[in-house]
Coordinates of C-alpha atoms in Angstrom, one line a residue:
Chain A
X27 CA -34.2 15.9 28.6
X28 CA -32.5 12.9 27.0
X29 CA -31.5 10.5 29.7
X30 CA -27.9 9.5 29.7
X31 CA -27.3 6.1 31.2
X32 CA -23.9 4.8 30.1
X33 CA -22.3 4.9 33.6
X34 CA -25.5 3.5 35.2
X35 CA -25.5 0.6 32.8
X36 CA -21.8 0.0 33.1
X37 CA -22.1 -0.1 36.9
X38 CA -25.1 -2.3 36.8
X39 CA -23.3 -4.8 34.5
X40 CA -20.4 -4.9 37.0
X41 CA -22.9 -5.4 39.8
X42 CA -24.5 -8.4 38.1
X43 CA -21.2 -10.2 38.5
X44 CA -21.0 -9.7 42.2
X45 CA -24.5 -9.0 43.4
X46 CA -27.4 -11.4 42.6
X47 CA -29.7 -9.5 40.2
X48 CA -27.6 -6.4 40.3
X49 CA -29.9 -4.5 42.6
X50 CA -32.5 -6.2 44.7
X51 CA -35.6 -5.3 46.8
X52 CA -37.9 -2.4 46.3
X53 CA -35.2 -0.4 44.4
X54 CA -34.6 -3.2 41.9
X55 CA -35.0 -1.7 38.4
X56 CA -37.7 -4.2 37.5
X57 CA -39.9 -2.8 40.3
X58 CA -39.8 0.6 38.6
X59 CA -39.0 1.7 35.1
X60 CA -35.9 -0.3 34.3
X61 CA -34.9 1.7 31.2
X62 CA -36.2 5.1 32.2
X63 CA -34.9 5.4 35.8
X64 CA -31.2 5.5 36.5
X65 CA -29.8 2.5 38.4
X66 CA -27.5 4.6 40.6
X67 CA -27.5 8.0 42.2
X68 CA -24.5 10.2 42.7
X69 CA -25.6 13.0 45.0
X70 CA -28.7 14.8 46.3
X71 CA -29.7 18.0 47.8
X72 CA -33.1 19.4 48.8
X73 CA -35.7 17.9 46.5
X74 CA -33.4 17.0 43.7
X75 CA -30.8 14.2 43.0
X76 CA -28.2 13.7 40.4
X77 CA -27.6 10.3 39.0
X78 CA -24.2 8.8 38.1
X79 CA -24.6 10.0 34.5
X80 CA -25.2 13.6 35.6
X81 CA -28.9 13.7 34.9
X82 CA -30.7 15.9 37.5
X83 CA -34.1 14.7 38.7
X84 CA -36.8 16.5 40.6
X85 CA -37.7 13.8 43.2
X86 CA -41.1 12.6 44.3
X87 CA -39.9 9.4 46.0
X88 CA -37.7 10.8 48.7
X89 CA -35.6 7.6 49.0
X90 CA -38.9 5.7 49.1
X91 CA -40.0 7.8 52.0
X92 CA -36.7 7.9 54.0
X93 CA -36.3 11.6 53.3
X94 CA -38.7 14.1 54.8
X95 CA -36.8 17.3 55.2
X96 CA -34.9 17.2 51.9
X97 CA -31.7 15.4 51.0
X98 CA -28.6 16.6 52.9
X99 CA -30.6 18.8 55.2
X100 CA -27.9 21.1 56.7
X101 CA -29.3 21.2 60.2
X102 CA -29.6 17.4 60.4
X103 CA -26.2 16.8 58.8
X104 CA -24.5 19.3 61.1
X105 CA -26.0 17.6 64.2
X106 CA -25.2 14.2 62.9
X107 CA -21.7 15.3 62.1
X108 CA -21.1 16.6 65.6
X109 CA -22.0 13.1 66.9
X110 CA -19.9 11.5 64.1
X111 CA -16.9 13.4 65.3
X112 CA -17.2 11.7 68.7
X113 CA -17.9 8.3 67.3
X114 CA -20.9 6.2 66.5
X115 CA -20.9 2.6 67.7
X116 CA -19.3 1.8 71.1
X117 CA -19.6 -1.0 73.7
X118 CA -22.3 1.1 75.3
X119 CA -25.1 3.2 73.9
X120 CA -24.6 7.0 73.8
X121 CA -26.5 9.7 75.7
X122 CA -28.3 10.6 72.5
X123 CA -30.2 7.3 72.8
X124 CA -31.8 8.4 76.0
X125 CA -32.4 11.9 74.7
X126 CA -34.1 10.6 71.6
X127 CA -36.3 8.2 73.6
X128 CA -37.3 11.1 75.8
X129 CA -38.1 13.2 72.8
X130 CA -40.3 10.5 71.3
X131 CA -42.2 9.6 74.5
X132 CA -42.8 13.2 75.2
X133 CA -44.2 14.0 71.8
X134 CA -46.1 10.9 70.9
X135 CA -49.2 11.1 73.1
X136 CA -49.7 7.5 74.1
X137 CA -46.0 6.5 74.3
X138 CA -44.5 5.6 77.7
X139 CA -41.3 3.9 76.4
X140 CA -39.3 3.5 73.2
X141 CA -36.9 0.9 71.7
X142 CA -34.7 1.3 68.6
X143 CA -33.5 -0.8 65.8
X144 CA -32.5 -0.2 62.2
X145 CA -35.4 -1.2 59.9
X146 CA -39.1 -1.2 60.0
X147 CA -39.1 -5.0 59.8
X148 CA -36.9 -5.4 62.9
X149 CA -39.6 -3.8 65.0
X150 CA -42.9 -4.9 63.3
X151 CA -41.7 -8.5 63.9
X152 CA -40.6 -7.7 67.4
X153 CA -43.9 -5.9 68.1
X154 CA -46.0 -9.0 67.2
X155 CA -43.8 -11.1 69.5
X156 CA -44.3 -8.6 72.3
X157 CA -48.0 -8.9 71.8
X158 CA -47.8 -12.7 71.9
X159 CA -45.7 -12.5 75.1
X160 CA -48.3 -10.2 76.6
X161 CA -51.4 -12.2 75.6
X162 CA -50.1 -15.7 75.4
X163 CA -52.0 -16.0 72.1
X164 CA -50.6 -17.1 68.7
X165 CA -52.6 -15.4 66.0
X166 CA -51.9 -12.0 64.3
X167 CA -54.5 -10.2 62.2
X168 CA -53.4 -8.0 59.2
X169 CA -54.9 -6.5 56.1
X170 CA -54.6 -8.3 52.8
X171 CA -51.9 -6.9 50.6
X172 CA -50.4 -4.8 53.3
X173 CA -46.7 -4.6 53.6
X174 CA -45.1 -4.9 57.0
X175 CA -41.5 -5.9 56.1
X176 CA -39.2 -8.5 54.8
X177 CA -39.7 -11.3 57.4
X178 CA -41.3 -14.6 56.3
X179 CA -44.6 -13.9 58.1
X180 CA -45.4 -11.0 55.9
X181 CA -42.9 -10.5 53.0
X182 CA -44.4 -10.0 49.5
X183 CA -41.9 -12.4 47.8
X184 CA -42.4 -16.0 47.0
X185 CA -39.1 -17.8 47.7
X186 CA -37.7 -19.6 50.7
X187 CA -40.9 -19.7 52.6
X188 CA -42.5 -22.5 54.6
X189 CA -46.2 -22.8 54.9
X190 CA -46.0 -22.7 58.6
X191 CA -44.4 -19.3 58.4
X192 CA -47.9 -17.9 58.0
X193 CA -49.9 -20.5 59.9
X194 CA -50.8 -17.9 62.5
X195 CA -51.3 -14.9 60.2
X196 CA -54.9 -14.1 59.5
X197 CA -56.0 -11.5 56.9
X198 CA -59.0 -9.4 56.2
X199 CA -59.7 -6.9 53.4
X200 CA -58.9 -3.3 54.3
X201 CA -62.0 -1.5 55.5
X202 CA -64.1 -4.7 55.7
X203 CA -65.3 -4.6 59.3
X204 CA -67.4 -7.6 58.6
X205 CA -64.4 -9.7 57.7
X206 CA -62.5 -8.3 60.6
X207 CA -65.2 -9.1 63.1
X208 CA -65.8 -12.5 61.7
X209 CA -62.2 -13.4 62.3
X210 CA -62.4 -12.1 65.8
X211 CA -65.3 -14.4 66.4
X212 CA -63.8 -17.4 64.7
X213 CA -60.5 -17.0 66.6
X214 CA -61.9 -15.8 69.9
X215 CA -59.2 -15.6 72.6
X216 CA -56.5 -16.7 70.1
X217 CA -55.6 -13.4 68.5
X218 CA -52.7 -11.6 70.1
X219 CA -52.5 -8.5 67.9
X220 CA -53.9 -6.6 65.0
X221 CA -51.1 -4.9 62.9
X222 CA -52.2 -2.3 60.4
X223 CA -50.8 0.7 58.5
X224 CA -52.7 4.0 59.2
X225 CA -54.3 3.7 55.7
X226 CA -53.9 1.0 53.0
X227 CA -50.9 1.9 50.9
X228 CA -50.3 -1.3 48.9
X229 CA -48.0 -1.1 46.0
X230 CA -49.4 -1.4 42.4
X231 CA -52.8 -0.3 43.6
X232 CA -54.6 2.8 44.6
X233 CA -54.2 3.8 48.2
X234 CA -57.3 3.4 50.3
X235 CA -58.2 5.7 53.3
X236 CA -60.0 4.2 56.3
X237 CA -63.7 4.7 56.4
X238 CA -65.0 7.0 59.1
X239 CA -65.7 4.2 61.5
X240 CA -62.9 1.8 60.6
X241 CA -60.4 2.9 63.3
X242 CA -63.0 3.4 65.9
X243 CA -64.3 -0.1 65.5
X244 CA -60.8 -1.7 65.3
X245 CA -59.7 0.2 68.4
X246 CA -62.8 -0.7 70.3
X247 CA -62.8 -4.4 69.3
X248 CA -59.1 -4.7 70.2
X249 CA -59.7 -3.2 73.6
X250 CA -62.8 -5.4 74.2
X251 CA -61.0 -8.6 73.2
X252 CA -57.7 -8.0 74.9
X253 CA -55.9 -7.7 71.5
X254 CA -52.8 -5.5 71.1
X255 CA -53.3 -2.9 68.4
X256 CA -50.1 -2.3 66.6
X257 CA -49.7 0.6 64.2
X258 CA -47.2 0.1 61.4
X259 CA -46.4 3.8 60.9
X260 CA -43.1 3.0 59.2
X261 CA -44.0 4.6 55.9
X262 CA -46.5 7.3 56.9
X263 CA -44.9 8.4 60.2
X264 CA -44.1 12.1 60.3
X265 CA -46.1 12.7 57.0
X266 CA -49.6 12.9 58.4
X267 CA -49.1 14.3 61.9
X268 CA -45.9 15.2 63.7
X269 CA -47.0 13.1 66.7
X270 CA -47.8 10.0 64.7
X271 CA -50.4 9.0 62.1
X272 CA -52.9 7.8 64.7
X273 CA -53.6 11.4 65.5
X274 CA -54.5 12.1 61.9
X275 CA -57.0 9.4 62.0
X276 CA -58.0 9.9 65.6
X277 CA -57.3 6.6 67.4
X278 CA -54.8 5.3 69.8
X279 CA -52.7 2.2 69.2
X280 CA -50.9 0.2 71.9
X281 CA -47.6 0.0 70.0
X282 CA -46.4 2.0 67.0
X283 CA -43.4 1.6 64.8
X284 CA -41.6 4.3 62.9
X285 CA -38.7 4.2 60.6
X286 CA -38.4 5.7 57.1
X287 CA -38.6 9.5 57.7
X288 CA -37.5 9.2 61.3
X289 CA -33.8 9.6 60.6
X290 CA -34.1 11.6 57.3
X291 CA -32.0 9.1 55.5
X292 CA -30.1 7.6 58.4
X293 CA -31.0 4.0 59.2
X294 CA -33.1 3.9 62.4
X295 CA -36.4 2.6 63.5
X296 CA -38.3 3.0 66.7
X297 CA -41.2 1.3 68.5
X298 CA -43.1 3.1 71.1
X299 CA -45.5 1.5 73.5
X300 CA -48.0 1.9 76.3
X301 CA -47.0 1.3 79.9
X302 CA -48.9 -2.0 80.3
X303 CA -46.6 -3.5 77.6
X304 CA -43.3 -2.5 79.3
X305 CA -42.7 -5.8 81.1
X306 CA -43.6 -7.9 78.1
X307 CA -41.3 -5.8 75.9
X308 CA -38.4 -6.7 78.3
X309 CA -39.0 -10.4 77.7
X310 CA -38.6 -10.3 73.9
X311 CA -34.9 -10.3 73.0
X312 CA -34.0 -7.3 70.8
X313 CA -30.6 -6.4 69.6
X314 CA -28.3 -5.8 66.6
X315 CA -24.6 -5.1 66.2
X316 CA -24.9 -1.5 65.1
X317 CA -28.3 -0.7 66.6
X318 CA -26.8 1.7 69.1
X319 CA -25.5 3.8 66.2
X320 CA -25.4 7.2 67.7
X321 CA -25.1 9.1 64.4
X322 CA -28.4 7.8 63.2
X323 CA -29.9 8.6 66.6
X324 CA -28.6 12.2 66.4
X325 CA -30.0 12.5 62.9
X326 CA -33.4 11.2 64.1
X327 CA -33.3 13.6 67.1
X328 CA -32.8 16.6 64.9
X329 CA -35.2 15.4 62.3
X330 CA -37.9 14.9 64.8
X331 CA -37.2 18.2 66.5
X332 CA -37.5 20.0 63.1
X333 CA -40.8 18.2 62.4
X334 CA -42.2 19.5 65.7
X335 CA -40.8 23.0 65.4
X336 CA -41.8 23.6 61.7
X337 CA -45.0 21.5 61.7
X338 CA -43.6 19.6 58.8
X339 CA -46.5 17.1 58.4
X340 CA -48.9 20.0 58.1
X341 CA -46.5 21.6 55.6
X342 CA -46.1 18.5 53.3
X343 CA -49.9 17.9 53.4
X344 CA -50.5 21.4 52.2
X345 CA -47.9 21.1 49.5
X346 CA -49.4 17.8 48.6
X347 CA -52.8 19.3 48.3
X348 CA -51.5 22.0 46.0
X349 CA -49.6 19.5 43.9
X350 CA -52.4 16.9 43.7
X351 CA -55.0 19.6 42.8
X352 CA -52.7 20.8 40.0
X353 CA -52.1 17.3 38.6
X354 CA -55.8 16.5 38.6
X355 CA -56.8 19.7 37.0
X356 CA -54.3 19.3 34.2
X357 CA -55.2 15.7 33.6
X358 CA -58.9 16.6 33.5
X359 CA -58.2 19.3 30.9
X360 CA -56.8 16.5 28.7
X361 CA -59.6 14.1 29.4
X362 CA -57.3 11.8 31.3
X363 CA -59.4 11.0 34.4
X364 CA -56.9 11.0 37.3
X365 CA -57.3 10.6 41.0
X366 CA -54.5 11.2 43.5
X367 CA -55.2 8.5 46.0
X368 CA -54.1 8.4 49.6
X369 CA -53.2 11.4 51.8
X370 CA -51.8 14.3 49.8
X371 CA -48.3 14.2 51.4
X372 CA -47.9 10.7 50.0
X373 CA -50.1 10.5 47.0
X374 CA -50.5 7.6 44.5
X375 CA -51.9 8.7 41.1
X376 CA -54.5 6.4 39.6
X377 CA -55.8 6.7 36.1
X378 CA -59.4 5.5 35.8
X379 CA -59.7 2.1 34.2
X380 CA -55.9 1.5 34.4
X381 CA -56.1 -1.7 36.4
X382 CA -53.2 -3.3 34.6
X383 CA -51.1 -0.1 35.0
X384 CA -50.1 0.4 31.3
X385 CA -51.1 4.1 31.4
X386 CA -49.4 5.1 34.6
X387 CA -46.3 3.3 33.4
X388 CA -46.3 5.2 30.1
X389 CA -47.0 8.5 31.9
X390 CA -44.1 8.0 34.3
X391 CA -41.8 7.1 31.4
X392 CA -42.7 10.3 29.6
X393 CA -42.3 12.3 32.9
X394 CA -38.9 10.7 33.4
X395 CA -37.9 12.2 30.1
X396 CA -38.6 15.6 31.6
X397 CA -36.6 15.0 34.8
X398 CA -39.5 14.1 37.0
X399 CA -39.0 11.0 39.2
X400 CA -42.5 9.7 39.4
X401 CA -42.8 6.1 40.3
X402 CA -45.5 4.1 38.5
X403 CA -46.1 1.4 41.2
X404 CA -45.5 3.0 44.6
X405 CA -47.0 5.9 46.4
X406 CA -45.0 9.1 45.9
X407 CA -43.7 11.3 48.7
X408 CA -43.8 15.1 49.0
X409 CA -40.5 16.3 50.4
X410 CA -40.7 19.4 52.6
X411 CA -37.7 20.7 50.6
X412 CA -40.0 21.2 47.6
X413 CA -41.3 24.8 47.5
X414 CA -44.3 26.0 45.6
X415 CA -42.2 27.1 42.6
X416 CA -40.9 23.5 42.4
X417 CA -44.4 22.2 42.5
X418 CA -45.5 24.6 39.8
X419 CA -42.6 23.4 37.6
X420 CA -43.4 19.8 38.3
X421 CA -47.1 20.3 37.4
X422 CA -46.2 22.0 34.2
X423 CA -43.7 19.3 33.2
X424 CA -46.2 16.6 34.2
X425 CA -48.8 18.3 32.0
X426 CA -46.5 18.1 29.1
X427 CA -46.0 14.4 29.7
X428 CA -49.8 14.1 29.9
X429 CA -50.1 15.7 26.4
X430 CA -47.6 13.3 25.1
X431 CA -49.4 10.4 26.7
X432 CA -52.7 11.4 25.1
X433 CA -51.0 11.7 21.7
X434 CA -49.3 8.4 22.2
X435 CA -52.6 6.7 23.0
X436 CA -54.3 8.3 20.0
X437 CA -51.6 7.1 17.7
Chain B
X9 CA -56.0 -31.2 41.1
X10 CA -52.8 -31.0 43.1
X11 CA -50.1 -33.5 42.1
X12 CA -47.0 -34.6 44.0
X13 CA -43.7 -33.9 42.3
X14 CA -43.2 -37.5 41.3
X15 CA -46.1 -37.2 38.8
X16 CA -46.1 -33.5 38.2
X17 CA -42.6 -33.3 36.7
X18 CA -43.1 -36.0 34.0
X19 CA -46.6 -34.6 33.4
X20 CA -45.2 -31.1 32.9
X21 CA -42.5 -32.4 30.7
X22 CA -45.2 -34.2 28.6
X23 CA -47.3 -31.1 28.4
X24 CA -44.2 -29.2 27.2
X25 CA -43.8 -31.7 24.4
X26 CA -47.5 -31.4 23.5
X27 CA -47.2 -27.6 23.4
X28 CA -44.0 -27.8 21.3
X29 CA -45.7 -30.1 18.8
X30 CA -48.7 -27.8 18.6
X31 CA -46.4 -24.9 17.8
X32 CA -44.6 -26.9 15.1
X33 CA -47.9 -28.1 13.6
X34 CA -49.3 -24.5 13.5
X35 CA -46.1 -23.2 11.8
X36 CA -45.5 -26.0 9.3
X37 CA -49.1 -27.1 8.8
X38 CA -48.1 -30.7 9.1
X39 CA -47.2 -33.3 11.7
X40 CA -49.4 -34.4 14.6
X41 CA -49.9 -32.9 18.0
X42 CA -48.6 -35.0 20.9
X43 CA -51.7 -34.9 22.9
X44 CA -51.0 -35.9 26.5
X45 CA -52.9 -38.6 28.4
X46 CA -51.9 -39.2 31.9
X47 CA -52.3 -43.0 32.6
X48 CA -52.8 -44.6 36.0
X49 CA -49.8 -46.9 36.0
X50 CA -47.3 -44.1 36.2
X51 CA -47.0 -43.8 32.5
X52 CA -48.0 -41.1 30.0
X53 CA -49.3 -41.5 26.5
X54 CA -48.2 -39.0 23.8
X55 CA -50.1 -38.4 20.6
X56 CA -52.8 -41.0 21.0
X57 CA -52.4 -44.7 21.3
X58 CA -49.0 -46.0 20.3
X59 CA -46.3 -44.0 22.1
X60 CA -46.3 -44.4 25.8
X61 CA -43.6 -43.9 28.4
X62 CA -43.2 -44.8 32.0
X63 CA -42.9 -41.5 33.9
X64 CA -39.2 -42.2 34.6
X65 CA -38.4 -43.0 31.0
X66 CA -40.1 -39.8 29.8
X67 CA -37.9 -37.9 32.2
X68 CA -34.9 -39.7 30.6
X69 CA -36.2 -38.9 27.2
X70 CA -36.5 -35.1 27.8
X71 CA -33.2 -34.8 29.7
X72 CA -31.0 -37.0 27.5
X73 CA -32.9 -37.2 24.2
X74 CA -33.7 -40.9 24.6
X75 CA -36.1 -42.9 26.7
X76 CA -37.4 -46.3 26.3
X77 CA -41.1 -46.4 25.3
X78 CA -43.5 -49.1 26.5
X79 CA -43.3 -51.9 23.9
X80 CA -46.8 -53.3 23.9
X81 CA -48.8 -50.2 22.8
X82 CA -45.9 -49.4 20.4
X83 CA -46.3 -52.6 18.5
X84 CA -50.1 -52.6 18.7
X85 CA -50.3 -49.1 17.2
X86 CA -47.1 -49.0 15.3
X87 CA -48.0 -46.4 12.6
X88 CA -49.4 -43.9 15.1
X89 CA -46.4 -44.5 17.4
X90 CA -44.1 -43.7 14.4
X91 CA -45.8 -40.4 13.8
X92 CA -45.4 -39.5 17.4
X93 CA -41.8 -40.5 17.4
X94 CA -41.2 -38.5 14.3
X95 CA -42.7 -35.4 16.0
X96 CA -40.5 -36.0 19.1
X97 CA -37.4 -36.1 16.8
X98 CA -38.5 -32.9 15.2
X99 CA -38.8 -31.2 18.6
X100 CA -35.4 -32.5 19.6
X101 CA -33.9 -31.3 16.3
X102 CA -35.4 -27.8 16.6
X103 CA -34.6 -27.3 20.3
X104 CA -31.1 -28.7 20.3
X105 CA -30.1 -26.8 17.2
X106 CA -27.2 -24.5 17.9
X107 CA -28.7 -21.8 15.6
X108 CA -31.1 -19.3 17.0
X109 CA -34.1 -19.3 14.8
X110 CA -37.6 -17.9 15.3
X111 CA -38.9 -21.5 15.1
X112 CA -36.7 -22.6 17.9
X113 CA -37.6 -19.6 20.1
X114 CA -41.4 -19.9 19.5
X115 CA -41.4 -23.7 20.1
X116 CA -39.1 -23.3 23.2
X117 CA -41.2 -20.5 24.6
X118 CA -44.4 -22.3 24.2
X119 CA -43.0 -25.5 25.6
X120 CA -41.7 -23.6 28.6
X121 CA -44.9 -21.9 29.2
X122 CA -46.7 -25.2 29.1
X123 CA -44.6 -26.5 31.9
X124 CA -45.3 -23.2 33.8
X125 CA -49.1 -23.8 33.3
X126 CA -48.7 -27.4 34.6
X127 CA -47.2 -26.0 37.8
X128 CA -49.8 -23.2 38.0
X129 CA -52.5 -25.8 37.7
X130 CA -51.1 -28.7 39.8
X131 CA -48.4 -27.5 42.2
X132 CA -49.8 -26.4 45.5
X133 CA -47.4 -23.5 46.0
X134 CA -47.8 -22.2 42.5
X135 CA -51.6 -22.6 42.5
X136 CA -51.8 -20.6 45.7
X137 CA -49.7 -17.8 44.3
X138 CA -52.4 -17.2 41.6
X139 CA -55.4 -17.7 43.9
X140 CA -55.8 -14.0 44.5
X141 CA -55.4 -12.9 40.9
X142 CA -58.4 -12.2 38.6
X143 CA -58.4 -13.8 35.1
X144 CA -55.8 -12.5 32.7
X145 CA -53.3 -13.2 30.0
X146 CA -49.6 -12.7 30.0
X147 CA -48.1 -12.2 26.6
X148 CA -44.5 -13.0 25.6
X149 CA -43.2 -11.4 22.5
X150 CA -39.9 -10.7 20.7
X151 CA -39.2 -7.2 19.5
X152 CA -39.4 -6.8 15.7
X153 CA -40.8 -10.3 15.2
X154 CA -44.3 -11.7 15.0
X155 CA -43.6 -14.3 17.7
X156 CA -46.3 -14.1 20.4
X157 CA -46.9 -16.8 23.0
X158 CA -49.2 -16.4 25.9
X159 CA -50.4 -18.0 29.1
X160 CA -53.9 -17.4 30.3
X161 CA -55.6 -18.1 33.6
X162 CA -58.8 -17.5 35.4
X163 CA -60.2 -18.3 38.8
X164 CA -62.3 -21.3 37.8
X165 CA -60.4 -22.7 34.8
X166 CA -57.0 -24.3 34.3
X167 CA -54.1 -22.2 32.9
X168 CA -53.7 -22.4 29.2
X169 CA -51.0 -21.7 26.8
X170 CA -51.2 -20.7 23.1
X171 CA -49.7 -18.7 20.3
X172 CA -52.8 -17.7 18.3
X173 CA -53.4 -14.0 17.9
X174 CA -55.1 -12.5 21.0
X175 CA -58.5 -10.9 20.8
X176 CA -58.3 -9.4 24.3
X177 CA -55.7 -7.1 25.7
X178 CA -53.2 -8.9 27.8
X179 CA -52.8 -8.0 31.5
X180 CA -49.0 -7.9 31.1
X181 CA -46.5 -8.0 28.3
X182 CA -42.9 -9.3 28.4
X183 CA -40.9 -8.4 25.3
X184 CA -37.5 -9.9 24.6
X185 CA -35.1 -7.5 22.9
X186 CA -34.2 -10.1 20.2
X187 CA -34.2 -13.8 19.4
X188 CA -30.9 -14.3 21.0
X189 CA -32.1 -13.1 24.4
X190 CA -35.3 -15.1 24.1
X191 CA -33.2 -18.2 23.3
X192 CA -31.1 -17.7 26.3
X193 CA -34.3 -17.4 28.4
X194 CA -35.6 -20.8 27.2
X195 CA -32.3 -22.3 28.1
X196 CA -32.5 -20.8 31.6
X197 CA -29.8 -18.2 31.2
X198 CA -31.9 -15.1 31.3
X199 CA -31.5 -13.0 34.5
X200 CA -35.0 -11.9 35.3
X201 CA -33.8 -9.1 37.5
X202 CA -30.8 -8.0 35.5
X203 CA -32.1 -8.5 31.9
X204 CA -34.9 -5.8 31.9
X205 CA -32.5 -3.4 33.7
X206 CA -30.1 -3.6 30.8
X207 CA -32.8 -3.5 28.1
X208 CA -32.7 -7.1 27.2
X209 CA -36.4 -7.3 27.8
X210 CA -39.2 -4.8 28.4
X211 CA -41.9 -5.4 30.9
X212 CA -45.2 -3.6 31.1
X213 CA -48.6 -4.0 32.6
X214 CA -49.5 -6.0 35.7
X215 CA -46.1 -6.5 37.1
X216 CA -47.2 -8.4 40.2
X217 CA -48.9 -10.9 37.9
X218 CA -45.8 -11.1 35.7
X219 CA -43.7 -11.6 38.8
X220 CA -45.8 -14.6 39.9
X221 CA -45.8 -16.2 36.5
X222 CA -42.1 -15.6 36.3
X223 CA -41.5 -17.3 39.7
X224 CA -43.6 -20.3 38.7
X225 CA -41.8 -20.6 35.3
X226 CA -38.4 -20.5 37.0
X227 CA -39.6 -23.1 39.5
X228 CA -40.9 -25.3 36.6
X229 CA -37.6 -24.7 34.7
X230 CA -35.6 -25.8 37.7
X231 CA -37.7 -28.9 38.3
X232 CA -38.5 -30.2 34.9
X233 CA -35.4 -31.6 33.0
X234 CA -34.7 -30.5 29.5
X235 CA -32.3 -31.3 26.7
X236 CA -31.6 -27.6 26.4

């Protein structure tokens, strides 16, 4: 397909006048393929979206993870619409807030309570403060290169930051239990929390699954040392296990944060916690003007219900297995050694020896020409709206892109 | 060595001049390189003995086109000082030209990258940004031209800048669409987020590294005055 982009470019040019950089953050064109991806989307349904120039894309990014059940999922939209007809933000929360909290605490095995916000960052930052309130200790331990949001203690940018923003943040390499335990020793009785994603899904790098003993040791050490274990399940939540990613890796956190797929495209985040943290959670101020937004809560309620009913995590993992196996087989046939890293429901493709990413960038450019939205720098997401015919089609198109890649490299 | 801004800024400016002179010498096969020597009494020597500026005068020189040199070394090594002054005038003439030429762009790019390298080597925040990176080279080119300027760094060595052909594959490549866009970049008018999105530049390879070098270069461009 030849990608039309006149309207995209025209909108972007207008945006540059009124929005610094035109588009910012993880969706900034420079973070992806600036001249191969569209700048603006017009509409989306199921596993496909149409950009403002009318190009249709088969989507493997799902709004960077915000969509799990497909775009414009009718069940979710109908349920959200019902709430929208009554109103969304009032002086008081709506009954749906209680119903959603009950649904989450019932279905997430360790959860005794829930709070809501809008973004993952709202609650990762709040959670480390709850841990500090509980323990009276200042330090937070995280994995190097992990993303926990946009706040100054953890954002991946460079500007506007003070050195003291990270004075109390300690880092260890993912899976390095030696480094982890050394930090526990060096900062004995000073560490309030360990915050980790269920597996290491850094951008621009292959995803790394935890070793067999990683979570067991982390969980045990946290318990032994009175450290609060916080699971940042913002990205993976709902994609590995319907009850939270800790169940996929068989451990239990003290606090867990969900967002992305929780509302299937509606802005909402949730933090669930164990009973012993209830009082501390009440001491750390938490609010936002539109955080009681009942429409998002309704969407999250229906989305979570569908996940439980249809075992959606299991479904996207199976589809991901099928897709990844197809991709790897085609790449191997062409002598392009490829590994689909991370869990199959959110795979990140890694070409052997491609540390500087030139090959994956070229591959994704060529795939874009075939209507496949494959991101070169961020893990992909398998939408449950993709069926096996879609996956076959995607694998075939990807294989064509691989042939072109091989020819390009030979030339 | 970490420097405070009071010294780093004139030092970065001086290194820009050295890089600009090196580019001119390599292109024209004549002239002398303005080798920088940082002196203890808050002054900087350019091109060997003869031309020396107090830090504050060097800043004036690069921002207005004129700064008062130290007289004593000037008179002691008059001929050498004249050579250096002549090179300074060449740099001024090339960079302040209203015409966009490949010489202006290659000299400007190399000078700008030299200031970036100075910050990468001696500014604490910039140095820290590159700490976690392995060694590598970022290459800046202009489409359909043979201009190629690079900045290299490694864990144990200082960042370096050059324009000789590269023997090893760069970690990242930044290609300006044409001379005009590159010229706007050296004048500080290039939108690093918007430009690539509209095709004014192409980026490939290790984007996080490019992002860091970009941030350091914008910081240097903001802090170090220029006649551009």
